[in-house]
Coordinates of C-alpha atoms and ligand atoms in Angstrom, one line a residue:
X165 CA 13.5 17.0 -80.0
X166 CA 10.4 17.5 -78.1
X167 CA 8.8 14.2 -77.2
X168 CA 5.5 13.0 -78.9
X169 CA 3.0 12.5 -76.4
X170 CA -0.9 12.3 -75.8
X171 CA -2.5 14.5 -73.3
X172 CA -5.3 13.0 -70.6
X173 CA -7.1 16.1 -69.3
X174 CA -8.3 15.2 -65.4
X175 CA -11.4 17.3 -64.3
X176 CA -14.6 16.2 -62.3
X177 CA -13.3 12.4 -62.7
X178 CA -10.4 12.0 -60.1
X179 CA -9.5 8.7 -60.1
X180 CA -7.0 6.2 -61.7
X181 CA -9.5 3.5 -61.4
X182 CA -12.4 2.7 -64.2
X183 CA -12.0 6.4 -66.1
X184 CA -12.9 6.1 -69.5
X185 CA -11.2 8.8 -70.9
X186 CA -7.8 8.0 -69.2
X187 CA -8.4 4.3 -70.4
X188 CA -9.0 5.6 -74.2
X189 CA -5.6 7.4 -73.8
X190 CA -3.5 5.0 -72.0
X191 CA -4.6 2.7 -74.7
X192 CA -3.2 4.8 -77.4
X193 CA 0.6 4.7 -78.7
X194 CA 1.9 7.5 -77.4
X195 CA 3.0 8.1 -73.7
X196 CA 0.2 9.8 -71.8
X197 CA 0.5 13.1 -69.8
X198 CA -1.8 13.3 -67.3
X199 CA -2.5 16.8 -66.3
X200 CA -4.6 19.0 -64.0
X201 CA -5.4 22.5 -64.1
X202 CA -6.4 24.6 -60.8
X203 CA -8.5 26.8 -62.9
X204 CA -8.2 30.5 -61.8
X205 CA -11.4 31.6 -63.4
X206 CA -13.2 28.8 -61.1
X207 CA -10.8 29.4 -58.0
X208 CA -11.3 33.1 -58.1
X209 CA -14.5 33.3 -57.0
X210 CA -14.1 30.5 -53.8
X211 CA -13.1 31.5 -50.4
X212 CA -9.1 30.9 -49.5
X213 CA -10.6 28.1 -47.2
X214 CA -13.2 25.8 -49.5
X215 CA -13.5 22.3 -48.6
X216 CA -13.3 21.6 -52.0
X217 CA -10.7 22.6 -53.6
X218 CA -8.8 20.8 -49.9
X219 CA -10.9 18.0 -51.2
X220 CA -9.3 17.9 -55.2
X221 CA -5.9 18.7 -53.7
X222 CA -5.8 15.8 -51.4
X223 CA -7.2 13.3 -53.7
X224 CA -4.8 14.5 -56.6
X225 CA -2.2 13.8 -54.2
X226 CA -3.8 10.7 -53.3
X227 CA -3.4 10.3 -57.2
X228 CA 0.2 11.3 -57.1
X229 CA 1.7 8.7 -54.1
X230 CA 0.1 6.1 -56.2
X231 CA 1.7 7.1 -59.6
X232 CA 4.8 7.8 -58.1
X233 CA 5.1 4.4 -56.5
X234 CA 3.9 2.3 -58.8
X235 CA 5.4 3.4 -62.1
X236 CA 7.2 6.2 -61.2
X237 CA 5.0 8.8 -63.0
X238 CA 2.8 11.5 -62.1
X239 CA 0.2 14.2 -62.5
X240 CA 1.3 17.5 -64.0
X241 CA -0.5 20.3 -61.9
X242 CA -1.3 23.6 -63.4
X243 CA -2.6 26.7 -61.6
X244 CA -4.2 29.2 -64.6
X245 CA -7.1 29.6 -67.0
X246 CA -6.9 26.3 -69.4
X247 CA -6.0 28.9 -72.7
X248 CA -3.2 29.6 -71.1
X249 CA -2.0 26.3 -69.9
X250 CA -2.9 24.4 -73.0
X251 CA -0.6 27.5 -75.1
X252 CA 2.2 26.2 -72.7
X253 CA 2.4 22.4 -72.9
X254 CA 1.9 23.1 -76.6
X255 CA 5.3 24.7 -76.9
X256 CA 6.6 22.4 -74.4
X257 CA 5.8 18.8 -75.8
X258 CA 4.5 17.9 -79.2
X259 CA 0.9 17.1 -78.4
X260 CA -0.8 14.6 -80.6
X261 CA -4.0 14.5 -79.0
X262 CA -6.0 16.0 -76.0
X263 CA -7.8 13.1 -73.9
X264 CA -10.9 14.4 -71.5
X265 CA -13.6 13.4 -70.7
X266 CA -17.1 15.0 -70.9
X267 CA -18.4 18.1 -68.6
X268 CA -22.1 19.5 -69.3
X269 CA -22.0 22.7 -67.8
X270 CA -22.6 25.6 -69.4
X271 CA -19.1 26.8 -68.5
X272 CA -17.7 23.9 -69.2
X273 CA -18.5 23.9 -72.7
X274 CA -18.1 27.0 -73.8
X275 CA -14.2 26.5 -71.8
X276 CA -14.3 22.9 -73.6
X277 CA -14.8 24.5 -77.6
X278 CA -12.2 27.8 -77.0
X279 CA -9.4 25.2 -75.8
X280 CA -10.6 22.4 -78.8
X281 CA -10.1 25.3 -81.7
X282 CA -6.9 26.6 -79.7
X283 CA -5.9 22.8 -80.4
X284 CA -7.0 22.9 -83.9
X285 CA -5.2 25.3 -85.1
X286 CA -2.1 23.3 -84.2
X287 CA -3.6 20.0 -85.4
X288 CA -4.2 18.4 -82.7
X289 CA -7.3 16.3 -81.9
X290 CA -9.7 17.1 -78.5
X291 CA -11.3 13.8 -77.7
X292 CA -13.5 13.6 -75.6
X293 CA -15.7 10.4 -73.7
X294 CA -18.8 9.7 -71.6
X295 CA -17.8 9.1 -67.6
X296 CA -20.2 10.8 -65.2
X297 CA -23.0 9.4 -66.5
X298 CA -24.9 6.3 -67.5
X299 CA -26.2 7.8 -70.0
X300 CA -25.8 11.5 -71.5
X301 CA -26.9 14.2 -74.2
X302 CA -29.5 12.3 -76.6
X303 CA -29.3 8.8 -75.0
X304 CA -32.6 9.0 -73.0
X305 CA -34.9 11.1 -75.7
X306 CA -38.9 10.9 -76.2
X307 CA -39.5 9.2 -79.5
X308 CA -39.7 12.7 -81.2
X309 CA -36.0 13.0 -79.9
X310 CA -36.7 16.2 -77.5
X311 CA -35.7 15.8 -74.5
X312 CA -38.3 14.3 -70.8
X313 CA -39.5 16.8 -68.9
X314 CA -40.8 14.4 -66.3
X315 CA -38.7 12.3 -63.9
X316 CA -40.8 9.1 -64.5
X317 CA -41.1 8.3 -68.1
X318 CA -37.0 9.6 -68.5
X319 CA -35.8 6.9 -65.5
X320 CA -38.6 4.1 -66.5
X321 CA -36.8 4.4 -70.2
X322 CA -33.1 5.0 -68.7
X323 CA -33.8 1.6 -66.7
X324 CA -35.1 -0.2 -69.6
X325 CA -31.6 0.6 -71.6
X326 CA -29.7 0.0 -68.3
X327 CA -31.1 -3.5 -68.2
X328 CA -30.5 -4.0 -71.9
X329 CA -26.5 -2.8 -72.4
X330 CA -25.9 -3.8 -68.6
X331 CA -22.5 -2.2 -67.3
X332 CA -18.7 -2.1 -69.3
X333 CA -16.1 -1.0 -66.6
X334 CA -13.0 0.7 -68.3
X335 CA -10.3 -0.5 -66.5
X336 CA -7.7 2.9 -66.7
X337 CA -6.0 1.3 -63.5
X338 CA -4.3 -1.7 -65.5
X339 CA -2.7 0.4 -67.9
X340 CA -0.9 3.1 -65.7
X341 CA 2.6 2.2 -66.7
X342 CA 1.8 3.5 -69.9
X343 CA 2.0 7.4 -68.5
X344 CA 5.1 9.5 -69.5
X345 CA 7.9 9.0 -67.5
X346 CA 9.5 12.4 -66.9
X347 CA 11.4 14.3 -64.0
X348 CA 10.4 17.6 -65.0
X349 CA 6.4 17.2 -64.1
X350 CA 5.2 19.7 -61.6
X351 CA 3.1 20.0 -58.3
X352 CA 1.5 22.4 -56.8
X353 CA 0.6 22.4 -52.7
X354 CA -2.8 24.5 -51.6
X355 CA -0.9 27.3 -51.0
X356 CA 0.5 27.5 -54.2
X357 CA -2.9 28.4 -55.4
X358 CA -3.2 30.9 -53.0
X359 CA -5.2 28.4 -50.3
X360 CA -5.1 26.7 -47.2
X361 CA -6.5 23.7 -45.6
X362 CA -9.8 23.7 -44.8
X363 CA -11.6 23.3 -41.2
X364 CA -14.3 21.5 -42.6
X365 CA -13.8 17.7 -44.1
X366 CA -15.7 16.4 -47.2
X367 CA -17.1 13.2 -45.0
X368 CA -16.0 9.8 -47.0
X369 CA -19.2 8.1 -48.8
X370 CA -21.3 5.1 -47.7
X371 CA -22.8 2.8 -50.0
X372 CA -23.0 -1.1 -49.0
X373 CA -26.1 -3.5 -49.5
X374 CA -28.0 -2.7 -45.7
X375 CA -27.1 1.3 -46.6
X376 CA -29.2 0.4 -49.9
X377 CA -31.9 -2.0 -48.5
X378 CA -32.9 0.2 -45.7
X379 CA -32.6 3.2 -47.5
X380 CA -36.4 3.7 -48.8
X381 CA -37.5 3.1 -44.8
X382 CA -34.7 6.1 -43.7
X383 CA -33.6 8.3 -45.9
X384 CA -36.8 11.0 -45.1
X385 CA -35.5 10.8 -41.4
X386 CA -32.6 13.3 -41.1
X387 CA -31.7 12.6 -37.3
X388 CA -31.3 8.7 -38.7
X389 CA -28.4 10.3 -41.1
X390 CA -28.6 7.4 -43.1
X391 CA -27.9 8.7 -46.4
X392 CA -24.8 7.6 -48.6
X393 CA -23.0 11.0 -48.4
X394 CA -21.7 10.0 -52.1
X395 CA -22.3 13.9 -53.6
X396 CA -19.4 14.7 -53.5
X397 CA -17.6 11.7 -54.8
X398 CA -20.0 11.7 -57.2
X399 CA -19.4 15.5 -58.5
X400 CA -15.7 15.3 -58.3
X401 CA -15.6 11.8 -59.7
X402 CA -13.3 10.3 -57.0
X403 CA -15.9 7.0 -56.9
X404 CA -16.8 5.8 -60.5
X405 CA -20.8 6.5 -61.0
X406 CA -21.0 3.0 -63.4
X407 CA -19.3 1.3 -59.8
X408 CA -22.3 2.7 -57.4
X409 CA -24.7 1.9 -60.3
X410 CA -23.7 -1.4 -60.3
X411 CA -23.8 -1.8 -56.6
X412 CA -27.2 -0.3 -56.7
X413 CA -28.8 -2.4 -59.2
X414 CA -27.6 -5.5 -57.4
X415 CA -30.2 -5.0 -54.8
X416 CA -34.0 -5.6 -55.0
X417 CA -35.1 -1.8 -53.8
X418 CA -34.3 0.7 -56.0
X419 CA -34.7 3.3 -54.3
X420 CA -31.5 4.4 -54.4
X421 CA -30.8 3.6 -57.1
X422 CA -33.7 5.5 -58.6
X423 CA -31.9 8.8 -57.1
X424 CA -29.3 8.0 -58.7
X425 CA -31.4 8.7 -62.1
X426 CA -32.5 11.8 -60.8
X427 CA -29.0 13.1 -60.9
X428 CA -28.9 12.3 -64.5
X429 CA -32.1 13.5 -65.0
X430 CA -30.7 17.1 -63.9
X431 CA -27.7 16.6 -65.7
X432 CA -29.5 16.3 -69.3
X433 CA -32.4 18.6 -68.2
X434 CA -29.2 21.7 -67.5
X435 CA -27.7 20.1 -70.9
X436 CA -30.5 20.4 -73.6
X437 CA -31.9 23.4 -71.5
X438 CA -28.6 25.4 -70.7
X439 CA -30.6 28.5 -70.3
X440 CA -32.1 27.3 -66.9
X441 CA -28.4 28.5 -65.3
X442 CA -30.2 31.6 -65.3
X443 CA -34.0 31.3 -66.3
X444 CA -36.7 29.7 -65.0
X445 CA -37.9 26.6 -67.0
X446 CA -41.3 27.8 -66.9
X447 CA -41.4 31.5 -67.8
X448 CA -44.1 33.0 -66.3
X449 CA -42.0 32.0 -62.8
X450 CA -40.2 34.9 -64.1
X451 CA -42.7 37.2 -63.6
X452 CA -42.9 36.3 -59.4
X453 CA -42.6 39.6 -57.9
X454 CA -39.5 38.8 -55.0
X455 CA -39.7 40.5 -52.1
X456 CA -36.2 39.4 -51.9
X457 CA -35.8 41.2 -47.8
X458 CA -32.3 41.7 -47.2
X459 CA -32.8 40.7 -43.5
X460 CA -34.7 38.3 -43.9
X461 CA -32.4 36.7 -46.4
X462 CA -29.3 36.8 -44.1
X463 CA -32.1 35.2 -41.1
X464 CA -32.6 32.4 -43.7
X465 CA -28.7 31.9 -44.3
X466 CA -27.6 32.1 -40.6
X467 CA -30.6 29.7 -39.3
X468 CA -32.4 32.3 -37.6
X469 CA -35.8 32.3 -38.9
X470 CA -37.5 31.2 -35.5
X471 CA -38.8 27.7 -37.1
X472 CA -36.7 25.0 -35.7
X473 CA -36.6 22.5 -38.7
X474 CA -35.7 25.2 -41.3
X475 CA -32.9 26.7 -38.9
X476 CA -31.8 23.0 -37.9
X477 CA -30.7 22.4 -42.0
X478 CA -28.9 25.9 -42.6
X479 CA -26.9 25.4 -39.4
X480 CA -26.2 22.1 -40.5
X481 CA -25.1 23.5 -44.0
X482 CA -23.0 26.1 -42.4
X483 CA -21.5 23.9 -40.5
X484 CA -20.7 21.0 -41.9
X485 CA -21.3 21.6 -45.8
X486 CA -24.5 18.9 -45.9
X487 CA -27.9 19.3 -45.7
X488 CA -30.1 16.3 -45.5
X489 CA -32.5 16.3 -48.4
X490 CA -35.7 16.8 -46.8
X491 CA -34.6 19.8 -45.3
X492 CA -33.4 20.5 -48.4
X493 CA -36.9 20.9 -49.9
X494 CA -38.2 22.6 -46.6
X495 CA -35.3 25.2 -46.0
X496 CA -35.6 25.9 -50.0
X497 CA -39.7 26.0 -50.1
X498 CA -39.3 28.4 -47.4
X499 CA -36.8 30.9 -49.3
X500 CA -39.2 30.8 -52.0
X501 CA -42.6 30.6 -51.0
X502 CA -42.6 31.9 -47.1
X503 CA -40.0 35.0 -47.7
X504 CA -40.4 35.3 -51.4
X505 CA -37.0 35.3 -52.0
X506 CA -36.0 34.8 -55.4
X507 CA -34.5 31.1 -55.6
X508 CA -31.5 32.2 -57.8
X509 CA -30.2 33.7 -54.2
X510 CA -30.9 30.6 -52.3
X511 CA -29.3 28.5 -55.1
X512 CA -26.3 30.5 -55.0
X513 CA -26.6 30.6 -51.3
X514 CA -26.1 26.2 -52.0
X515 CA -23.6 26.4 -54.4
X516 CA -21.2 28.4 -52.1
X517 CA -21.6 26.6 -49.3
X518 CA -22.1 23.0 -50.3
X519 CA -19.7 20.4 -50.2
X520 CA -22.1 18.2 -52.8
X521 CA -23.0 21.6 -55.2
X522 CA -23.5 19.9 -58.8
X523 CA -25.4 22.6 -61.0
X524 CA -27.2 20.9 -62.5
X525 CA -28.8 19.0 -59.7
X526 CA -28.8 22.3 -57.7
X527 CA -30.7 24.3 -60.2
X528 CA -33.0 21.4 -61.0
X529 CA -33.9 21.4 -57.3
X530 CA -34.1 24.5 -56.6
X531 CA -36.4 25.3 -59.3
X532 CA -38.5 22.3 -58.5
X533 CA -38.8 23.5 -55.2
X534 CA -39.9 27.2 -56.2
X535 CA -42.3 25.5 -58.8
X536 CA -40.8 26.9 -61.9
X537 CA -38.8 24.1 -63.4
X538 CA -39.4 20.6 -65.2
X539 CA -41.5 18.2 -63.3
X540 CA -42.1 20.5 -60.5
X541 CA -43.9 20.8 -56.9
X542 CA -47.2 22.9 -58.0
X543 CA -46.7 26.4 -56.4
X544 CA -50.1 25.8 -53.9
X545 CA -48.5 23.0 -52.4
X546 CA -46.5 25.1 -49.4
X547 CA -44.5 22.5 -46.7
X548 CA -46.0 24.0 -43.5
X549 CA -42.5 24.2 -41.4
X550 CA -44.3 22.8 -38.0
X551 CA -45.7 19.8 -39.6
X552 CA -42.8 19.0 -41.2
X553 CA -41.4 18.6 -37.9
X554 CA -44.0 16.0 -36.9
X555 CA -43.8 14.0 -40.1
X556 CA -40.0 13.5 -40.3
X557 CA -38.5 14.8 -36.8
X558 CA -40.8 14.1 -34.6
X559 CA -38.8 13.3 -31.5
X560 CA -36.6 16.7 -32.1
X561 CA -33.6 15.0 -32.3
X562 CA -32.5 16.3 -35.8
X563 CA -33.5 20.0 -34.3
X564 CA -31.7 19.3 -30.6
X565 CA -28.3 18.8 -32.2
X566 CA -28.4 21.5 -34.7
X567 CA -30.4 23.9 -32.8
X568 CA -29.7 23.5 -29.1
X569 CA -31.5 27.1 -28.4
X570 CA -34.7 26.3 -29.8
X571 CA -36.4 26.4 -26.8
X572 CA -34.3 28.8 -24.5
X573 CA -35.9 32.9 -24.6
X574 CA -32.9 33.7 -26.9
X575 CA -34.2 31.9 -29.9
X576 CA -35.6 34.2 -32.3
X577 CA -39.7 34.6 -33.0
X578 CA -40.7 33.3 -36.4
X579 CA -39.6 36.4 -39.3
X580 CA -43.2 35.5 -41.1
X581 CA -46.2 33.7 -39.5
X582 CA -47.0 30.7 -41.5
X583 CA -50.9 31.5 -42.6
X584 CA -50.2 35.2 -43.5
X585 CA -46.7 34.2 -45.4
X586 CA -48.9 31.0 -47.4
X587 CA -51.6 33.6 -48.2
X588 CA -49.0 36.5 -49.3
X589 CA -47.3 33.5 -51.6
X590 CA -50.4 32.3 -53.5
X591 CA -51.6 35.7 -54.1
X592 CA -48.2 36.5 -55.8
X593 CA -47.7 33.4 -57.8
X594 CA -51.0 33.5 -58.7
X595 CA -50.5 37.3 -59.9
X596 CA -47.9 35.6 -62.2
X597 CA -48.3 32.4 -63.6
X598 CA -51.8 32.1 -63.9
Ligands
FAD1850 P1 -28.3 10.0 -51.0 O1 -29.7 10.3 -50.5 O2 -27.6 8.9 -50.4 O3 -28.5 9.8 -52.6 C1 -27.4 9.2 -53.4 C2 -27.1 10.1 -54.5 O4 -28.2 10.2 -55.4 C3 -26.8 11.6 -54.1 O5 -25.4 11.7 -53.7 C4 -27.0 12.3 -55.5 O6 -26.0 12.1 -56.4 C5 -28.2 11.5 -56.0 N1 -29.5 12.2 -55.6 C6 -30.2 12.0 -54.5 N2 -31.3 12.8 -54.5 C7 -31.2 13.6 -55.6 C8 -32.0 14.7 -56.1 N3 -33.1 15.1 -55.6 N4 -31.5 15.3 -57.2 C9 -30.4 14.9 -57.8 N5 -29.6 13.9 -57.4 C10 -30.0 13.2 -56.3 N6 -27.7 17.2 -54.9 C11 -26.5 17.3 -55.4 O7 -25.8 16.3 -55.6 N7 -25.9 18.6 -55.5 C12 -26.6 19.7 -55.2 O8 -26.1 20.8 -55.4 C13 -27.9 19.6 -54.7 N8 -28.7 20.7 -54.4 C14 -30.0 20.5 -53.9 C15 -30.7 21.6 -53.6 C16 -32.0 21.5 -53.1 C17 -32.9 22.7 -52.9 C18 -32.6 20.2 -52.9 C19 -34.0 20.0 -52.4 C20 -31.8 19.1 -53.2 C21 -30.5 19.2 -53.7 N9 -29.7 18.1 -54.0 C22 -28.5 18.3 -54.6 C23 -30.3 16.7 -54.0 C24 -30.1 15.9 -52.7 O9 -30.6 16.7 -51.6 C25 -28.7 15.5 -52.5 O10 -28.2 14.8 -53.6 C26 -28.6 14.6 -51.3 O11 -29.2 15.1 -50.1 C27 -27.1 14.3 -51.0 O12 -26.9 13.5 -49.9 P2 -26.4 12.0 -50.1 O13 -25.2 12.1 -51.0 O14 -26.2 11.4 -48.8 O15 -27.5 11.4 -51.0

């Protein structure tokens, strides 16, 4: 007799700890089966070598040791596309239902309905729970119940039901005994899947009542490096966003806690608007005519555009898989407005490379930054990379670390002279959106 069992489904929430999803399973009657898939049509496209899927290995591990110890159970670890897998533990256990909890990617939904009607047709249920965000979907709506285009209003109204419902913890970690005790569960190491361990290290996060006090004063300061670092941890769910919310909302600044909102502003922004994956938010940004220079796109990428600041962040990117935020918006308003490269390439130019890449808070900046999305920087207003320097780095120290040629005869001449390039970029946007 195959044994009855109910399924937990980890994915961008890996942790033991307050998971509501988990805690809605182990609460059921059934023994739970917690499973992971290495998903090949995700894997495929990474190099042998990404930090994060080192990252997810380690902390599934991480996941593992614990397990084992404590009640002798563990993590079943799948390499394969999800169809496949689920088609497997469907013959191999009798499934009664399919814990997980909710992704809103594009990709992740249309991956989340094929594997709910494979489940179906066998009768089993696909439940699935709220856990990387406050507050999701329709929560935070305008009256009419479409969706806020603006940051303000949608974190003014998101803090007004935060202070209303407060925060409920689900506590997954006090019911671990009640996962399926089996000998026959496997693991897979990195080279299973066909990788290795990476050079580069997903640094651990920071958050702790100075980190949030002085955090309005330092974060625009990127040789301070006073930011949390929590991105990651964040996107892949190893720290419990209701747990840094909490912390957050402790303290009298919110400043950090307001960006904090503007991740789940992205996140329901990519979710009622799935079509900005692709498309600008604002159409007529479609209509930019991109230079899109080859050469002047891989100058960009290796830090090599001959302005210190914007070469400062891509070096940094390339070699440590961060980017402080203000030179964020400086290396992306470059892309876009100085080279008139198309901010799709710079976004995917991100999403390969960074260690914190969350789509939706990627594509939301990005298209802020190149003026075409919700709430975003009118296209006139061009960061001039030399005064950025004086406003946010002015004692070089940012640029000396990351770019120790900057003044040696070797360092390249500027690709575009700033006054030309801003002229060249309102004439073209203008062409288009107005
Ligand atoms: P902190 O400054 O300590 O902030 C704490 C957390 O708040 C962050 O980890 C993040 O979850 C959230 N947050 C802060 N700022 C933003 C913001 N502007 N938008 C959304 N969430 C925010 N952030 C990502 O998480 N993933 C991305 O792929 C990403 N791509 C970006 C691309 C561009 C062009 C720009 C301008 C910004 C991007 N950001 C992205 C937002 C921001 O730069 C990073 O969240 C932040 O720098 C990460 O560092 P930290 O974790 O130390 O953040």
């Amino acid at each position: 007799m195959k044994e009855a069992v109910n399924i937990f489904w980890f994915r961008r929430d890996l942790r033991l700890e307050d998971n509501n999803g988990f805690y809605e399973a182990l609460k059921s009657d059934k023994p739970v089966l917690p499973i992971f898939i290495f998903d090949e049509d995700i894997l495929s496209k990474l190099p042998k070598d990404d930090a994060r899927v080192s990252f997810i290995h380690k902390n599934l591990q991480k996941m593992q040791e614990k397990l084992k110890k404590e009640n002798n159970t563990s993590i079943a670890i799948f390499h394969g596309t999800p169809k496949d897998i689920f088609k497997q533990l469907t013959k191999d256990f009798t499934i009664v239902n399919v814990f997980t909890n909710r992704d809103y990617e594009p990709y992740a939904l249309s991956r989340d309905t094929e594997i709910e009607s494979l489940l179906k047709t066998q009768n089993i249920e696909f439940k699935t729970f709220k856990d990387q965000v406050i507050f999701e979907q329709n929560e935070i709506v305008k009256k009419d119940g479409t969706a806020y285009k603006v940051y303000t209003p949608f974190s003014r109204v998101w803090l007004d039901g935060f202070k209303r419902q407060g925060i409920v913890f689900f506590p997954s970690e006090t019911l671990l005994d009640n996962t399926l005790k089996s000998s026959s569960i496997q693991n897979l190491s990195l080279k299973d899947i066909g990788f290795k361990e990476a050079n580069v290290k997903i640094a651990p996060y920071i958050v702790n009542p100075t980190l949030i006090a002085d955090y309005e004063a330092t974060r625009n300061f990127p040789a301070k490096d006073t930011t949390s670092k929590l991105g990651p941890h964040l996107r892949f769910g190893t720290v419990s966003v209701r747990k840094m919310v909490n912390e957050a909302s402790k303290q009298k600044n919110i400043t950090f806690l307001k960006e904090l909102i503007w991740r789940e502003f992205f996140t329901q922004i990519l979710w009622h608007f799935p079509h900005t994956a692709k498309d600008s938010f604002k159409p007529k940004y479609d209509r930019i005519e991109w230079r899109n220079n080859e050469v002047e796109f891989i100058a960009w990428c290796d830090g090599k555009t001959g302005y210190p600041l914007v070469d400062a962040g891509m070096r940094q990117l390339n070699e440590t898989g961060f980017m402080h935020n203000r030179v964020r918006m400086l290396v992306g308003s470059f892309l876009c407005k100085h080279l008139l490269i198309d901010w799709r390439l710079g976004e995917a130019y991100f999403a390969l490379k960074l260690h914190d890449y969350d789509m939706s808070s990627n594509i939301g900046n990005w298209q802020w930054v190149a003026g075409s999305g919700v709430d975003a920087a009118p296209y006139f207003r061009i960061f001039n990379p030399t005064t950025q320097i004086d406003k946010f780095d002015k004692q070089h120290n940012y640029i000396k670390k990351w770019v120790p040629d900057y003044q040696e005869l070797t360092y390249p001449t500027p690709i575009v002279e700033h006054k030309a390039a801003r002229e060249r970029c309102l004439a073209v946007y203008k062409l288009a959106v107005s």
